[in-house]
Coordinates of C-alpha atoms in Angstrom, one line a residue:
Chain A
X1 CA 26.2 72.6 78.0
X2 CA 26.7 69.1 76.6
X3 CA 26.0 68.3 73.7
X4 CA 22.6 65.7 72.7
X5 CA 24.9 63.2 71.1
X6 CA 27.7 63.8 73.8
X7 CA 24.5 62.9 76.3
X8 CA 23.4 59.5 74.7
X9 CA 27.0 58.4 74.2
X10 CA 28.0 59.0 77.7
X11 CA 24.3 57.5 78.7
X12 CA 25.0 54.4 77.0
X13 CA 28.4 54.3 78.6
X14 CA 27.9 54.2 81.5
X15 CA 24.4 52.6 81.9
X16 CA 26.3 49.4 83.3
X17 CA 27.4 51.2 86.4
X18 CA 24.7 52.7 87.1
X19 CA 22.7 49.2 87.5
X20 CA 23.5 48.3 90.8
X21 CA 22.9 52.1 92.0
X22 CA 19.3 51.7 90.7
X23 CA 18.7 48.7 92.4
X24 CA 19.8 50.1 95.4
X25 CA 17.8 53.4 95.2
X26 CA 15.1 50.8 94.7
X27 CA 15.6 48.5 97.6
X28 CA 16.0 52.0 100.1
X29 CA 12.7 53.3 98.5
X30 CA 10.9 50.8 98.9
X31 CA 12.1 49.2 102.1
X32 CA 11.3 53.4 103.7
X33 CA 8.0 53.7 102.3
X34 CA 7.0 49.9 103.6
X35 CA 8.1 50.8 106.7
X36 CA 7.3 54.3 106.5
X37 CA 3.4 53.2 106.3
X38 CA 3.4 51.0 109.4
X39 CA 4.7 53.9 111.3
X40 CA 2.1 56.3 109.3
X41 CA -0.5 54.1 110.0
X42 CA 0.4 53.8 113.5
X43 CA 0.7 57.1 114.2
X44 CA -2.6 58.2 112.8
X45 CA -4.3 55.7 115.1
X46 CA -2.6 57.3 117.7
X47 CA -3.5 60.5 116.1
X48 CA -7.3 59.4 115.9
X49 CA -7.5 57.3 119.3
X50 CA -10.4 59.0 122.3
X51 CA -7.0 59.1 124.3
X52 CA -5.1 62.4 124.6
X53 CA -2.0 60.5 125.4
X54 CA -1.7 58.9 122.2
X55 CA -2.6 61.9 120.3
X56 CA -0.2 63.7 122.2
X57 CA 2.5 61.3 121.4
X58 CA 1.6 61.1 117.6
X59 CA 1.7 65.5 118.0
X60 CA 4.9 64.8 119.1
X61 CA 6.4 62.9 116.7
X62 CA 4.6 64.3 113.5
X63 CA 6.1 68.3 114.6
X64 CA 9.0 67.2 115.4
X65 CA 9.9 65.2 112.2
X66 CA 8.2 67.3 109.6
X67 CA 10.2 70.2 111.8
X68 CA 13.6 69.2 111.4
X69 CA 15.3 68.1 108.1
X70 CA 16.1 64.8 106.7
X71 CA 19.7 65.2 105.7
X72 CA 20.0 65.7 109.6
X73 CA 17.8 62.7 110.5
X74 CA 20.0 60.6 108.5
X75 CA 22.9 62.0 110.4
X76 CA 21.6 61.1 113.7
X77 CA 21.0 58.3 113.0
X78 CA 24.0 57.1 110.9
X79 CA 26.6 59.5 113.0
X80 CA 24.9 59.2 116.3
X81 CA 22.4 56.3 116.5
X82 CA 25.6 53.9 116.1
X83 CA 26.5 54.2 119.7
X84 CA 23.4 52.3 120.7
X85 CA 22.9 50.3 118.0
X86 CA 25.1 50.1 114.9
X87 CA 22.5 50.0 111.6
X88 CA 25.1 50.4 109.0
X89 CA 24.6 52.3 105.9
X90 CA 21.6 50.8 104.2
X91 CA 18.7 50.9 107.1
X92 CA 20.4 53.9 108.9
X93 CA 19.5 55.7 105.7
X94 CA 16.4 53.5 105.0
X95 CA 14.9 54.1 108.4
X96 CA 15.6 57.6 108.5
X97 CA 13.7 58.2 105.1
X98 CA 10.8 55.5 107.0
X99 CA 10.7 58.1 110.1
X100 CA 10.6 60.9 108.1
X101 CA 7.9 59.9 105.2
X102 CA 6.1 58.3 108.5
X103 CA 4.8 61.6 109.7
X104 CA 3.6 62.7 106.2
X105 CA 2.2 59.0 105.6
X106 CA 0.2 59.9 109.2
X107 CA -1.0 62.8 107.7
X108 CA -2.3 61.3 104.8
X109 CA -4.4 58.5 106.5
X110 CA -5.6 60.3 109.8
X111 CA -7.0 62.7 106.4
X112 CA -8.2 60.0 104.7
X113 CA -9.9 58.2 108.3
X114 CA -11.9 61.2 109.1
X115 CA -12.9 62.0 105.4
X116 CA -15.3 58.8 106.3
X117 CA -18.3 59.7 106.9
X118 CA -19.1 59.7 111.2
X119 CA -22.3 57.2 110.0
X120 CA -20.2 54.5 109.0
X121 CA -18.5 54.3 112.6
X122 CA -22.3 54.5 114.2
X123 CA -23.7 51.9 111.8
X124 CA -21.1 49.6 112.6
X125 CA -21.5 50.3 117.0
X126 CA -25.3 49.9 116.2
X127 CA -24.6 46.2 115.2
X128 CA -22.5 45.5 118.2
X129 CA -19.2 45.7 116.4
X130 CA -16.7 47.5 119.3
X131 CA -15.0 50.9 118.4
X132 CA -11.7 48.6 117.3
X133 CA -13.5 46.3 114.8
X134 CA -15.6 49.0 113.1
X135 CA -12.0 50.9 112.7
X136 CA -10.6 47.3 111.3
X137 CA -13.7 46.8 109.3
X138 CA -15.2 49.2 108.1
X139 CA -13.4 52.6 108.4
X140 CA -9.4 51.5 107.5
X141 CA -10.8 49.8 104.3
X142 CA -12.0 52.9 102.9
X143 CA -9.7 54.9 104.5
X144 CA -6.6 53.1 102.8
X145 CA -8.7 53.2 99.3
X146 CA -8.9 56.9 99.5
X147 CA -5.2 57.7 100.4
X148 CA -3.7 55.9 97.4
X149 CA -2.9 58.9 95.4
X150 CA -1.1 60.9 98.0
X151 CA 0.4 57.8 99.4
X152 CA 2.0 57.7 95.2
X153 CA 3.1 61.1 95.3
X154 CA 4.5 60.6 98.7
X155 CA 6.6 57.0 97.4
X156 CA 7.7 59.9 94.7
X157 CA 9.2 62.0 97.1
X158 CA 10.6 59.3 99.0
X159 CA 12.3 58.3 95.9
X160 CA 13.7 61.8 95.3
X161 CA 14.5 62.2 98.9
X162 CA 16.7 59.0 98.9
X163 CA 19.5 60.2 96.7
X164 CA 20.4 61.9 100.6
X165 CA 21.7 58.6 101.3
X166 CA 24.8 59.4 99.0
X167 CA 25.8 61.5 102.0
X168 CA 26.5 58.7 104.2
X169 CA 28.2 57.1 101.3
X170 CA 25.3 55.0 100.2
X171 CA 26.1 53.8 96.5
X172 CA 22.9 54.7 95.1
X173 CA 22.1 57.0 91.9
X174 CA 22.8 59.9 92.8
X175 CA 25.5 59.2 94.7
X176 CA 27.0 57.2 90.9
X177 CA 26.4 60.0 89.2
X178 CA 28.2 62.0 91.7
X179 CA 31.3 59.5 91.3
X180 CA 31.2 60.0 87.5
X181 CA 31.5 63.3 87.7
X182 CA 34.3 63.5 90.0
X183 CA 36.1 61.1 88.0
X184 CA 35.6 63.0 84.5
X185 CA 35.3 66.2 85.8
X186 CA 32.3 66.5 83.5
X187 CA 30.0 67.5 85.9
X188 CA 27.0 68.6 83.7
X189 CA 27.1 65.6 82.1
X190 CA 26.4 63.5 84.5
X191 CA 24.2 65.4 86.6
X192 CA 21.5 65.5 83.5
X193 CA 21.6 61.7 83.2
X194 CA 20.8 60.7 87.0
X195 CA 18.2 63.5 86.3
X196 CA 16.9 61.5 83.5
X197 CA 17.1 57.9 85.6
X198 CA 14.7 60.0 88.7
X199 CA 12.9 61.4 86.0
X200 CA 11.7 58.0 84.0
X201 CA 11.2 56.0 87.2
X202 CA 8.4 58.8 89.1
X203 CA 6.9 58.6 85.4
X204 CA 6.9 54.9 85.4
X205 CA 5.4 55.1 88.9
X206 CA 2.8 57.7 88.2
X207 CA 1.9 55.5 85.3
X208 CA 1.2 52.5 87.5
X209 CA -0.3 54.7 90.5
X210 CA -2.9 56.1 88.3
X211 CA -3.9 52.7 86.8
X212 CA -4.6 51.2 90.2
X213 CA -6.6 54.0 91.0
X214 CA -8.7 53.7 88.2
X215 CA -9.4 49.9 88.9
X216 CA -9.9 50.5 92.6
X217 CA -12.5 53.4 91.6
X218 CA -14.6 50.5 90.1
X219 CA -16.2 49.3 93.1
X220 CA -17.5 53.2 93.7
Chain B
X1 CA -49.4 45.8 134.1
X2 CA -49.9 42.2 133.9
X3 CA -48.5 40.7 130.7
X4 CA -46.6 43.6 129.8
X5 CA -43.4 43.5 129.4
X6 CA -41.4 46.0 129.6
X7 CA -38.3 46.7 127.4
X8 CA -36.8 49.8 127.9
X9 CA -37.8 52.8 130.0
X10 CA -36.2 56.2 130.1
X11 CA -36.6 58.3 133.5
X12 CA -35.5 62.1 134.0
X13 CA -33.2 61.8 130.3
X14 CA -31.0 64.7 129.6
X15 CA -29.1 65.7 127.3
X16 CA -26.5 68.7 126.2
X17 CA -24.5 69.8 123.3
X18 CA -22.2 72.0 124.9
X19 CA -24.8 74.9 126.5
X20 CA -28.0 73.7 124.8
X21 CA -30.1 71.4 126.6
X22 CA -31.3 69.2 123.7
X23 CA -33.3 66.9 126.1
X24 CA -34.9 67.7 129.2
X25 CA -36.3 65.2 131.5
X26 CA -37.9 63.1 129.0
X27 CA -39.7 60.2 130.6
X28 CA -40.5 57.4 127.9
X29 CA -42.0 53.6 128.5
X30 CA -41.9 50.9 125.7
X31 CA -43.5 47.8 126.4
X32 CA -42.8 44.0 124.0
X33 CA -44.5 44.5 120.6
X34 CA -44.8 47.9 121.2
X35 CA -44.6 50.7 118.3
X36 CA -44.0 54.3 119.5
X37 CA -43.4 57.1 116.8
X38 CA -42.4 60.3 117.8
X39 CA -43.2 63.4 115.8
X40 CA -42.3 66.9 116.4
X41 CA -40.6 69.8 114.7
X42 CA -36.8 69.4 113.8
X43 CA -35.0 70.0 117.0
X44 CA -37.4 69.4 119.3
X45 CA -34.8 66.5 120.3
X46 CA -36.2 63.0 118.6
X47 CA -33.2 62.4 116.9
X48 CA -31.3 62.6 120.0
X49 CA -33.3 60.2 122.0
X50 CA -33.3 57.3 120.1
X51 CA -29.8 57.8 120.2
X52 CA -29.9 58.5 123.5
X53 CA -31.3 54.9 123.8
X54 CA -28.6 53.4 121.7
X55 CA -25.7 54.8 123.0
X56 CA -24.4 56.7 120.5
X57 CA -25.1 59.5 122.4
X58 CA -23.8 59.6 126.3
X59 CA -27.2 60.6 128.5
X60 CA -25.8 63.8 130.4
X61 CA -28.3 62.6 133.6
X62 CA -31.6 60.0 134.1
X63 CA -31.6 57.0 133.3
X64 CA -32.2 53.9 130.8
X65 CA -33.5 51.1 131.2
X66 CA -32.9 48.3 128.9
X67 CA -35.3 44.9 130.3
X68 CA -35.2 46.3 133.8
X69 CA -31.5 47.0 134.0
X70 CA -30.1 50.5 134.3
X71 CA -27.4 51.0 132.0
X72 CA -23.9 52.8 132.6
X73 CA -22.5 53.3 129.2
X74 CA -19.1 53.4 131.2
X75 CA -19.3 50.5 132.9
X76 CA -21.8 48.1 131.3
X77 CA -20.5 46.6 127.7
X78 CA -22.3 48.9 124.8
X79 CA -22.0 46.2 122.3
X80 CA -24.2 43.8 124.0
X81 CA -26.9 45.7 124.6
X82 CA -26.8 47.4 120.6
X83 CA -26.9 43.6 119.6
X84 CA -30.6 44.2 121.7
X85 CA -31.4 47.5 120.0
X86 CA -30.9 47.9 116.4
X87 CA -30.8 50.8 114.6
X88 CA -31.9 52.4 111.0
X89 CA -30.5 55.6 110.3
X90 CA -31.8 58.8 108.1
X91 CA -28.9 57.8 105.4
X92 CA -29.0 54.2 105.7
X93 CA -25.3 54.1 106.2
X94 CA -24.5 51.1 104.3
X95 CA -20.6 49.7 104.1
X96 CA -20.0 51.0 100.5
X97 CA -17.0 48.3 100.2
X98 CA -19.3 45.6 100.9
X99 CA -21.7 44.0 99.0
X100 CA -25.5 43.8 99.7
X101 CA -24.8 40.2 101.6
X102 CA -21.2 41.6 103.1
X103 CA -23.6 44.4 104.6
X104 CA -25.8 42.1 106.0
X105 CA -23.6 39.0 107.0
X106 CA -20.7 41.8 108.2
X107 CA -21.7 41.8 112.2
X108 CA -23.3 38.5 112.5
X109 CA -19.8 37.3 111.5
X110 CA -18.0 39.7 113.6
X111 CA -19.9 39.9 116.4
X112 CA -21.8 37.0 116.6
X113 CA -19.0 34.7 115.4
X114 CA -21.6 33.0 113.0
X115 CA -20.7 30.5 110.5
X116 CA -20.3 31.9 107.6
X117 CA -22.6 29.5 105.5
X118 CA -25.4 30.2 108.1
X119 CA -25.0 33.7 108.4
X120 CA -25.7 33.7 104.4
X121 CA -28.8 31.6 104.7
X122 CA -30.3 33.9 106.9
X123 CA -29.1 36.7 105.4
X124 CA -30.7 35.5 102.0
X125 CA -33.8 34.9 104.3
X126 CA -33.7 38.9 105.4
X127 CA -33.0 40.3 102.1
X128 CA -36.2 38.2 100.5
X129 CA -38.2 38.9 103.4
X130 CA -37.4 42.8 102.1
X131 CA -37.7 41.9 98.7
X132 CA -33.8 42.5 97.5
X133 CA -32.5 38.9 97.4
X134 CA -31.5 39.5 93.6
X135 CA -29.3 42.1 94.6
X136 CA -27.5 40.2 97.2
X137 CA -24.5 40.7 95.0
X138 CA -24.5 44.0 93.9
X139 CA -22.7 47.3 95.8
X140 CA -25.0 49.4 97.8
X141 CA -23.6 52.0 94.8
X142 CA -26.1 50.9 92.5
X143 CA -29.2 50.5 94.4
X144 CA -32.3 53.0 94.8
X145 CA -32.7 55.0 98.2
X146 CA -35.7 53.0 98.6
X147 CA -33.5 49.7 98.4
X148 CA -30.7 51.0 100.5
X149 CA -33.0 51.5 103.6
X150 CA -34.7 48.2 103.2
X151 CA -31.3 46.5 103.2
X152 CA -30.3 48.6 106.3
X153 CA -33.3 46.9 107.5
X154 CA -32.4 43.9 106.6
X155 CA -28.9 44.3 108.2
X156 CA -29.9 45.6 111.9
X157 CA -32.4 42.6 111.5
X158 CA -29.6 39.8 111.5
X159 CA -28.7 40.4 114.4
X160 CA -31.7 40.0 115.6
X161 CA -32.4 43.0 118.0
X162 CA -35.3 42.4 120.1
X163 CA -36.0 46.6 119.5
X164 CA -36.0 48.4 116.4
X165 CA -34.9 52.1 116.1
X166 CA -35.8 53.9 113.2
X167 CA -34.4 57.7 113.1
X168 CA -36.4 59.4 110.3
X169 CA -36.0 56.3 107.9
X170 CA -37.8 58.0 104.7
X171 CA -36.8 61.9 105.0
X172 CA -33.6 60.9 102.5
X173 CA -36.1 59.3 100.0
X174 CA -37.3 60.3 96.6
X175 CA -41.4 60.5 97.4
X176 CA -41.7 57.5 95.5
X177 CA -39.4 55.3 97.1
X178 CA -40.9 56.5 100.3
X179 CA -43.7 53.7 100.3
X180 CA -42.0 50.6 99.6
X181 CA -39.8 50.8 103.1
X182 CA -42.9 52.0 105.3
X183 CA -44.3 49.0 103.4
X184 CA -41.4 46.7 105.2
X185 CA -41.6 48.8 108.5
X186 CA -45.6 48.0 108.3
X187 CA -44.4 43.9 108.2
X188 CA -41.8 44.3 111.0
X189 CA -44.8 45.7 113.1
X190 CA -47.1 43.3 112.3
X191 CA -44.4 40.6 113.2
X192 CA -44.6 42.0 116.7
X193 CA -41.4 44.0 116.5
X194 CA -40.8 46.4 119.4
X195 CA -40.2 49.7 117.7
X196 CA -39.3 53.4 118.2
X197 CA -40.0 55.8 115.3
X198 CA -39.0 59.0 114.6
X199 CA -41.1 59.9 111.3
X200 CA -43.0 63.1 109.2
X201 CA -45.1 60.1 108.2
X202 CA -48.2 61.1 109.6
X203 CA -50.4 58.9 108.0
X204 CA -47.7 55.7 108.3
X205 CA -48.0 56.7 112.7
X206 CA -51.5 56.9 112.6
X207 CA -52.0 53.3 111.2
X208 CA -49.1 51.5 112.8
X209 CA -48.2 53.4 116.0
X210 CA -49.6 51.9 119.5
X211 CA -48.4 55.9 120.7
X212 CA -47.4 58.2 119.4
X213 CA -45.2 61.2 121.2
X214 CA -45.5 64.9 120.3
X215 CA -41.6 66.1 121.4
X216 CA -41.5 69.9 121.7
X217 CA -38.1 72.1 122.5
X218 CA -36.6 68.8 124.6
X219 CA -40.0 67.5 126.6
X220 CA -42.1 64.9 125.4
X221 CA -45.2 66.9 125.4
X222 CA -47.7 64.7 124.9
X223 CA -48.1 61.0 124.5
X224 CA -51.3 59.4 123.4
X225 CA -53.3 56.9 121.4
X226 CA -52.5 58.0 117.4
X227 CA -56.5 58.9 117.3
X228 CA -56.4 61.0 120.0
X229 CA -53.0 63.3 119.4
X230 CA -54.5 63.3 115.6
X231 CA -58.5 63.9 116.4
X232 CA -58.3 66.0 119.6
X233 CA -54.7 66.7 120.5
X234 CA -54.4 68.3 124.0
X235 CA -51.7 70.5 124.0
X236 CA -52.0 74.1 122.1
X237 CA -48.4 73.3 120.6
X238 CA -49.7 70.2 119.2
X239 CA -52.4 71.3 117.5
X240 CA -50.5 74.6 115.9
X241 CA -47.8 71.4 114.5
X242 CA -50.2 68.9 113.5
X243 CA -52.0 71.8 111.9
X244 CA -49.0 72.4 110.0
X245 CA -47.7 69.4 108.7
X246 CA -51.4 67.4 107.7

């Protein structure tokens, strides 16, 4: 076990290389989970629709990503995907973690979208607003209120699940810390302090995702 | 039938939730400026016909009429004829992410395409004409059941339906709030609104109701003048509920 004082030294060390990585393990979060709402959104739409078609689709896709695992998404995609369309590094990774946090993003809102109460949808047809404007209206607003906190917890895993990406060589944190240790053969070392850098950012986050909840739980 | 005009009619209605018939053959006439309550037990089916009449529930066979024309709630567009038939519910249903004026401005906008500034003016109009124009800016959160219903009221009325459904509009309400939104229900009537009430407001049906319908297990059983189904009802199973709920 490394020493505290070994720990801080070797933290301060190396903190300039690990820059760039962080911004990278940024930029692949947050460009999956941006996406990986669209397609969550989408697919719970699908998932809610009156047509069996589209809730058989969104069936579809939500088993069969939640049923297979990501480390082999990002494979297919990076390894095989590349035959059809060549993505390079970056979006093959960030798509695949998009795809994958898009079925549990589904989950989340179709959740949230039937958690509304069935009166809100009548009082909106009883005015004359169509099925598609009462959904635009008056349901997704509350709906999207509502799934803020898993939607945070889900950005947390998709921030955990992106250090994957060092397996298709990405540079990003884990994939630094990985380098480090390679290099120094100090192993533990290393491993600790990307811990810490995961570790400060979801706390960071969890900080910020609870004080938007609070404000949005004003207007209740 | 000379100056009457009739508004909707319902002919041979049924209705089913899966194997119970919730509605069978009901046969219901509501002319302009008409006010019909209907009263009966809870699930005798009055619920279910008003909305029946407004589409959000799909008749299982009859018919209904809205003006004269038979509608086919696959075929004919729903939305038009709701702008025609507004609707109060039992738990006022309010947009809770809208303000008092969003609520009420919300489907004239929408729907009606409205200008905005207009849709305001007559929604401030609404709301004083219900007596809540100093809470146009507060969140249906932090008003009364009382003033949640009348501003439920207030929204169906901007779009201004020509008929006004009322599905057991007080049974959510403290007993004290109970009178101020019969009290706006009372004004509509007087206004010559065309309305269909489902109530437990005995007293509100005798005073305001042109007929009143005793619904029993699906049938409209009897339909009368409020003094006669209250003074010498005609059916035994009238009697034995009047008896029990005056």
């Amino acid at each position: 076990m490394p020493s505290i004082s070994h720990l801080i030294e070797e933290f301060i060390r190396t903190f300039p290389f690990f820059l760039k990585p962080l911004l990278l393990t940024f930029e692949l979060t947050f460009a999956s989970v941006l996406v990986g709402t669209v397609i969550g959104l989408f697919i719970a739409l699908l998932k809610v629709s009156r047509f069996s078609l589209a809730q058989m689709i969104a069936n579809v896709y939500i088993t069969v990503i939640r049923g297979t695992p990501l480390i082999v998404q990002i494979f297919v995609l990076y390894f095989g995907f590349y035959k059809v369309v060549d993505l390079g590094q970056f979006w093959s990774a960030a798509l695949a973690l998009a795809v994958h946090s898009g079925a549990y993003i589904a989950e989340i809102f179709r959740g949230a979208i039937q958690s509304i109460d069935k009166g809100q949808m009548e009082a909106g047809l009883s005015l004359g607003m169509s099925p598609a404007q009462t959904m635009r209206r008056i349901i997704l607003p509350q709906a999207l209120k509502r799934s803020i906190p898993p939607l945070g917890n889900q950005f947390i895993l998709s921030l955990k699940e992106s250090s994957l990406a060092a397996f298709i060589a990405m540079d990003e944190l884990f994939s630094m810390a990985r380098r480090l240790s390679a290099e120094t053969f100090d192993e533990m070392t290393f491993f600790l302090i990307v811990a810490v850098y995961y570790l400060v950012i979801v706390m960071l986050f969890t900080y910020l995702v609870n004080k938007l909840e609070k404000r949005l739980a004003k207007g209740d | 039938m000379s100056g009457k005009h009739e508004m909707i009619r319902v002919r041979n209605l049924k209705k089913s939730f899966g194997e119970v018939e919730v509605l069978k053959d009901i046969n219901l006439e509501v002319n302009k400026g008409e006010v019909v309550v209907l009263i009966g037990a809870s699930g005798s089916g009055k619920s279910t016909l008003i909305r029946c009449i407004n589409f959000l529930e799909i008749k299982n066979g009859g018919e209904i009429l809205i003006e004269g024309n038979s509608i086919d709630p696959k075929k004919d567009d729903l939305s038009k004829i709701r702008q025609k038939v507004g609707m109060v519910f039992q738990h006022f249903n309010l947009f809770p992410h809208k303000t008092v004026l969003e609520n009420v401005i919300e489907a004239p906008l929408i729907v009606r395409k409205a200008n905005r500034e207009e849709a305001k003016k007559e929604a401030m109009q609404l709301l004083k004409k219900v007596g809540l124009e100093e809470k146009a800016n507060v969140y249906p959160s932090s008003l009364s059941g009382g003033q949640k219903q009348r501003v439920a009221i207030a929204r169906a009325l901007a779009m201004k339906p020509e008929i006004m459904l009322f599905d057991e509009p007080t049974s959510a309400l403290d007993p004290e709030l109970v009178g101020e939104v019969l009290e706006t229900m009372k004004q509509l009537a007087k206004e010559g609104m065309t309305m269909i009430i489902v109530t437990h407001e005995m007293g509100f049906a005798k005073e305001v109701a042109d007929w009143v319908a005793f619904m029993d297990s699906g049938r409209i059983l009897e339909l009368a003048a409020p003094e006669d189904i209250f003074n010498s009802p005609k059916e035994d199973r009238t009697r034995e509920f009047l008896m029990r709920v005056l």
